[in-house]
Amino acid sequence: MTLLGNRTARHYVSIVAAAGAPILLAAAIAVAWLIGAQRTYQEENFRAGAQVILAAVDAVLADEITATKGMANSRELAAGDLDRFYDTAHNWLRNHPRWRAILVNDPEGREQLLSTNGPKGERRAAREPESILTAVETRAPAVGPLTRSLRYDDEFLFPIRVPVIVGDDVRYVVTVLIRPEAIAEILRSQASNDRVASVFDAERITVARSDDPGYVGQKAISDAFDKPGRLVIGLGLTGEPFARVLVQSPTSKWWVGVGMPAAAYYAPLRRNIWVVAVLTAAAGLISIALTLLVGRRIRRSTQAEEAARSQELEAAYATARKALGHAERASADKSRFLAAASHDLRQPIQAMQNLAHLLTRRLSGDEERLARRLDGAVRSSAALLNALLDISKLDAGVITPNIGSAPVASLVDPIVTDLRDGARAKRLDLRVVPCGLTVRSDPILLGSVIRNLVSNAIRYTEKGRILIGCRRSGDLARIEVWDTGIGIPEDQQDLIFEDFRQIDNPERDRDKGYGLGLAIVHRLAALLQHRLGLRSVPGKGTLFWVEVPLAEEAPRRIVVTAPPEPTTGRVLVIEDDVIQALSATMMLEEAGYEAVSAGSLDEALSVVRRFHPDVLLADFRLRGADGVEVVQRLRKQLGYVVPAVLVTGETSLAPFDAEMRMPILFKPYTPEQLAAIVQRQLSAYGAGLVETQM
């Protein structure tokens, strides 16, 4: 390449990198900030509301305790005259409408010596003696747990116990059974359209709830009880995800919770992220305009120099103009993906990654070094985009596991094949202990867990080896990833699963990732309900493991007969995006395959009349038909089950018919991953086996 071409390439690569990298970085930072700010704001808002309600509830309980203490100090009880106190108790009931009954218990908590719900002199066995004994032991009033009324099935009451002390001894314990109407009224006055307030007793039984009294009497189970004052998102009494903050009274030990359904909690965050997306798209348009302006200046300068140079320079300049045109189209694609959703965001990233890889193979010298830097930047951006999209989908709850049976080897072997070159580049020994176990899980999501763990091990290991294996533990398979890396201090082991959390990377070296891989692993393991753990010694290495249920039997494989005298090495790419189809075809040809592309089902049906493929590479989203339908039609026309690979940018797909499942290659993929999955399908094809399940 001439000096003029060198200058043009250097200018253009610098402009594209300078325009695109800050925009992607700013968008990522903005999304991360929005997530943190939303959580902080709602946590403070919920906590303040809960503390206001708790103060009002404590005031109601204090009033009831004061009234009960006044009654317990009556002369009749001091004199032991329960018959006269029976009449006095009825007078107290008439003056306190919320009081349902007054009881007098012996201090051992065995008997009710008096009850306003029964005749004078009747004795019964005591209910809920624990709070009676608490009042006796502490010689102070105690609030008991919510109980169902014996007289009215739909009524719940809570007891206040006050000891009657005569001299130095506790003679009786006076109990008042109270309807929680005043507490319910507090919740109704403090509730709003989007917030739900609840009150729980010390046993975590629901005393009152602002939205639906039907939950009164149910026991709440939530991690929020273990983290008072902190925002916790988990399942509520309705069975739906719920965000709440709980605070506890230091005197009554009752709880007050304020929160909202997770869907309402995430709604403002989703709106803010859309605003960031729009602003990012606008910034992208501005960067493209600047890129075009600088590009025109470069072209004018080049044209002036071209007039004075030889025909060789003219040919070089024409090549540069063609490359510039491709780059301008790629920049236009960038503006579209910045405003698109998950699948459309991955499309242009994949095209940029493919083209950047092809440039590294077609340039030399300074241009090759610049192209490799561009290739590295694109791969880094793709990794960050993938991680952010995966985390957003996991947090939004839109990914549904598709559970099936899969051999552990079928999950581990492709990952090792894809990552072995990266381990060799660092002179690491990547080993796999053969495993014959079959597990029951979502193969795609579990494969993502294993891939992230192995990638993390390679990234943080400078010398030694990485070992992948599995072992049986009862009815579970424990998949393990060992490394001899830097290790993780004990006080950091719970933090490494947080977003953007990294160990030993203060300079934020992008070669060590962005701190999102283990966050994704943690979310996926929780989604799949697989237990995740680690053991580490700083300076010696780390073991990560995930426990997966064993399957009863291995997944089926379809045995087929190959067509007569197949021509191996032929790949048909079905992709309606021209740049994607062109780059994928060029990379396959560069890897030694004979590749042809088709942009639709009709075009593909026409192509196979003259071109008999050994492997189909079909995009999932095509105009007029999806990738699965295209594969079915092509197999029917060819008359045999040709191996196929489904390409998609979506991390969750609708379940396919069991007989039509096939390996999936997720965008953005690397050239090495593309070549590896095609080679695996060709190997299965040659052996008379077509893999139809991951």
mmCIF file of N, CA and C in Angstrom, residues 642-692:
data_model
loop_
_atom_site.group_PDB
_atom_site.id
_atom_site.type_symbol
_atom_site.label_atom_id
_atom_site.label_comp_id
_atom_site.label_asym_id
_atom_site.label_seq_id
_atom_site.Cartn_x
_atom_site.Cartn_y
_atom_site.Cartn_z
ATOM 1 N N VAL A 642 -29.549 -32.209 6.316
ATOM 2 C CA VAL A 642 -28.248 -31.536 6.257
ATOM 3 C C VAL A 642 -27.991 -30.851 7.605
ATOM 4 N N PRO A 643 -26.748 -30.956 8.149
ATOM 5 C CA PRO A 643 -26.442 -30.276 9.419
ATOM 6 C C PRO A 643 -26.707 -28.778 9.311
ATOM 7 N N ALA A 644 -27.153 -28.188 10.419
ATOM 8 C CA ALA A 644 -27.509 -26.766 10.409
ATOM 9 C C ALA A 644 -27.092 -26.109 11.706
ATOM 10 N N VAL A 645 -26.791 -24.812 11.615
ATOM 11 C CA VAL A 645 -26.464 -23.972 12.775
ATOM 12 C C VAL A 645 -27.379 -22.756 12.720
ATOM 13 N N LEU A 646 -28.033 -22.467 13.849
ATOM 14 C CA LEU A 646 -28.915 -21.295 13.945
ATOM 15 C C LEU A 646 -28.124 -20.128 14.525
ATOM 16 N N VAL A 647 -28.160 -18.964 13.838
ATOM 17 C CA VAL A 647 -27.438 -17.771 14.285
ATOM 18 C C VAL A 647 -28.457 -16.753 14.787
ATOM 19 N N THR A 648 -28.218 -16.201 15.984
ATOM 20 C CA THR A 648 -29.183 -15.249 16.550
ATOM 21 C C THR A 648 -28.486 -14.307 17.515
ATOM 22 N N GLY A 649 -29.098 -13.142 17.721
ATOM 23 C CA GLY A 649 -28.629 -12.194 18.723
ATOM 24 C C GLY A 649 -29.483 -12.233 19.972
ATOM 25 N N GLU A 650 -30.468 -13.140 20.035
ATOM 26 C CA GLU A 650 -31.366 -13.223 21.180
ATOM 27 C C GLU A 650 -30.869 -14.291 22.143
ATOM 28 N N THR A 651 -30.918 -13.990 23.444
ATOM 29 C CA THR A 651 -30.455 -14.944 24.446
ATOM 30 C C THR A 651 -31.557 -15.868 24.930
ATOM 31 N N SER A 652 -32.793 -15.627 24.502
ATOM 32 C CA SER A 652 -33.877 -16.554 24.842
ATOM 33 C C SER A 652 -34.762 -16.700 23.616
ATOM 34 N N LEU A 653 -35.032 -17.957 23.235
ATOM 35 C CA LEU A 653 -35.837 -18.244 22.053
ATOM 36 C C LEU A 653 -37.041 -19.074 22.457
ATOM 37 N N ALA A 654 -38.124 -18.943 21.664
ATOM 38 C CA ALA A 654 -39.288 -19.791 21.905
ATOM 39 C C ALA A 654 -38.888 -21.246 21.701
ATOM 40 N N PRO A 655 -39.425 -22.165 22.531
ATOM 41 C CA PRO A 655 -39.058 -23.578 22.395
ATOM 42 C C PRO A 655 -39.388 -24.115 21.008
ATOM 43 N N PHE A 656 -38.437 -24.882 20.453
ATOM 44 C CA PHE A 656 -38.631 -25.479 19.136
ATOM 45 C C PHE A 656 -39.184 -26.896 19.290
ATOM 46 N N ASP A 657 -39.676 -27.423 18.185
ATOM 47 C CA ASP A 657 -40.055 -28.828 18.149
ATOM 48 C C ASP A 657 -38.837 -29.682 18.471
ATOM 49 N N ALA A 658 -39.050 -30.741 19.282
ATOM 50 C CA ALA A 658 -37.912 -31.523 19.775
ATOM 51 C C ALA A 658 -37.077 -32.113 18.645
ATOM 52 N N GLU A 659 -37.705 -32.420 17.493
ATOM 53 C CA GLU A 659 -36.969 -33.021 16.391
ATOM 54 C C GLU A 659 -36.217 -31.994 15.561
ATOM 55 N N MET A 660 -36.400 -30.699 15.793
ATOM 56 C CA MET A 660 -35.783 -29.668 14.943
ATOM 57 C C MET A 660 -34.760 -28.821 15.674
ATOM 58 N N ARG A 661 -34.385 -29.196 16.886
ATOM 59 C CA ARG A 661 -33.414 -28.378 17.618
ATOM 60 C C ARG A 661 -32.030 -28.532 16.997
ATOM 61 N N MET A 662 -31.228 -27.492 17.109
ATOM 62 C CA MET A 662 -29.915 -27.474 16.454
ATOM 63 C C MET A 662 -28.988 -26.571 17.241
ATOM 64 N N PRO A 663 -27.675 -26.696 17.022
ATOM 65 C CA PRO A 663 -26.731 -25.815 17.737
ATOM 66 C C PRO A 663 -27.016 -24.350 17.421
ATOM 67 N N ILE A 664 -26.786 -23.486 18.419
ATOM 68 C CA ILE A 664 -27.040 -22.051 18.274
ATOM 69 C C ILE A 664 -25.734 -21.291 18.419
ATOM 70 N N LEU A 665 -25.479 -20.363 17.487
ATOM 71 C CA LEU A 665 -24.313 -19.483 17.536
ATOM 72 C C LEU A 665 -24.821 -18.079 17.820
ATOM 73 N N PHE A 666 -24.426 -17.527 18.971
ATOM 74 C CA PHE A 666 -24.942 -16.235 19.387
ATOM 75 C C PHE A 666 -24.088 -15.091 18.860
ATOM 76 N N LYS A 667 -24.769 -14.029 18.412
ATOM 77 C CA LYS A 667 -24.098 -12.809 17.992
ATOM 78 C C LYS A 667 -23.847 -11.926 19.200
ATOM 79 N N PRO A 668 -22.750 -11.160 19.192
ATOM 80 C CA PRO A 668 -21.661 -11.202 18.222
ATOM 81 C C PRO A 668 -20.727 -12.373 18.509
ATOM 82 N N TYR A 669 -20.381 -13.109 17.460
ATOM 83 C CA TYR A 669 -19.474 -14.242 17.589
ATOM 84 C C TYR A 669 -18.127 -13.885 16.984
ATOM 85 N N THR A 670 -17.101 -14.628 17.364
ATOM 86 C CA THR A 670 -15.761 -14.400 16.828
ATOM 87 C C THR A 670 -15.531 -15.313 15.626
ATOM 88 N N PRO A 671 -14.559 -14.990 14.764
ATOM 89 C CA PRO A 671 -14.248 -15.881 13.647
ATOM 90 C C PRO A 671 -13.884 -17.285 14.112
ATOM 91 N N GLU A 672 -13.208 -17.372 15.272
ATOM 92 C CA GLU A 672 -12.821 -18.681 15.777
ATOM 93 C C GLU A 672 -14.057 -19.501 16.165
ATOM 94 N N GLN A 673 -15.049 -18.848 16.788
ATOM 95 C CA GLN A 673 -16.269 -19.562 17.156
ATOM 96 C C GLN A 673 -17.033 -20.027 15.921
ATOM 97 N N LEU A 674 -17.070 -19.196 14.876
ATOM 98 C CA LEU A 674 -17.753 -19.567 13.640
ATOM 99 C C LEU A 674 -17.100 -20.791 13.013
ATOM 100 N N ALA A 675 -15.779 -20.762 12.896
ATOM 101 C CA ALA A 675 -15.079 -21.889 12.275
ATOM 102 C C ALA A 675 -15.241 -23.154 13.107
ATOM 103 N N ALA A 676 -15.204 -23.027 14.459
ATOM 104 C CA ALA A 676 -15.280 -24.198 15.324
ATOM 105 C C ALA A 676 -16.639 -24.889 15.221
ATOM 106 N N ILE A 677 -17.736 -24.119 15.214
ATOM 107 C CA ILE A 677 -19.058 -24.760 15.205
ATOM 108 C C ILE A 677 -19.348 -25.385 13.835
ATOM 109 N N VAL A 678 -18.864 -24.760 12.745
ATOM 110 C CA VAL A 678 -19.029 -25.363 11.420
ATOM 111 C C VAL A 678 -18.239 -26.663 11.338
ATOM 112 N N GLN A 679 -17.015 -26.671 11.894
ATOM 113 C CA GLN A 679 -16.197 -27.872 11.860
ATOM 114 C C GLN A 679 -16.838 -28.998 12.661
ATOM 115 N N ARG A 680 -17.451 -28.656 13.818
ATOM 116 C CA ARG A 680 -18.116 -29.694 14.605
ATOM 117 C C ARG A 680 -19.272 -30.319 13.837
ATOM 118 N N GLN A 681 -20.047 -29.495 13.134
ATOM 119 C CA GLN A 681 -21.159 -30.031 12.365
ATOM 120 C C GLN A 681 -20.678 -30.893 11.188
ATOM 121 N N LEU A 682 -19.583 -30.467 10.551
ATOM 122 C CA LEU A 682 -19.030 -31.281 9.468
ATOM 123 C C LEU A 682 -18.532 -32.626 9.990
ATOM 124 N N SER A 683 -17.926 -32.637 11.193
ATOM 125 C CA SER A 683 -17.439 -33.883 11.776
ATOM 126 C C SER A 683 -18.598 -34.816 12.092
ATOM 127 N N ALA A 684 -19.684 -34.262 12.668
ATOM 128 C CA ALA A 684 -20.858 -35.075 12.964
ATOM 129 C C ALA A 684 -21.488 -35.611 11.680
ATOM 130 N N TYR A 685 -21.479 -34.760 10.627
ATOM 131 C CA TYR A 685 -22.034 -35.150 9.329
ATOM 132 C C TYR A 685 -21.257 -36.323 8.738
ATOM 133 N N GLY A 686 -19.924 -36.257 8.835
ATOM 134 C CA GLY A 686 -19.094 -37.318 8.278
ATOM 135 C C GLY A 686 -19.258 -38.625 9.016
ATOM 136 N N ALA A 687 -19.622 -38.568 10.332
ATOM 137 C CA ALA A 687 -19.800 -39.773 11.125
ATOM 138 C C ALA A 687 -21.215 -40.337 11.015
ATOM 139 N N GLY A 688 -22.076 -39.673 10.242
ATOM 140 C CA GLY A 688 -23.461 -40.117 10.113
ATOM 141 C C GLY A 688 -24.364 -39.647 11.223
ATOM 142 N N LEU A 689 -23.899 -38.652 11.986
ATOM 143 C CA LEU A 689 -24.689 -38.098 13.090
ATOM 144 C C LEU A 689 -24.882 -36.622 12.866
ATOM 145 N N VAL A 690 -26.096 -36.160 13.072
ATOM 146 C CA VAL A 690 -26.357 -34.721 13.000
ATOM 147 C C VAL A 690 -26.813 -34.277 14.369
ATOM 148 N N GLU A 691 -26.093 -33.359 14.966
ATOM 149 C CA GLU A 691 -26.445 -32.876 16.306
ATOM 150 C C GLU A 691 -27.630 -31.925 16.193
ATOM 151 N N THR A 692 -28.718 -32.296 16.879
ATOM 152 C CA THR A 692 -29.909 -31.451 16.831
ATOM 153 C C THR A 692 -30.282 -30.906 18.186
#
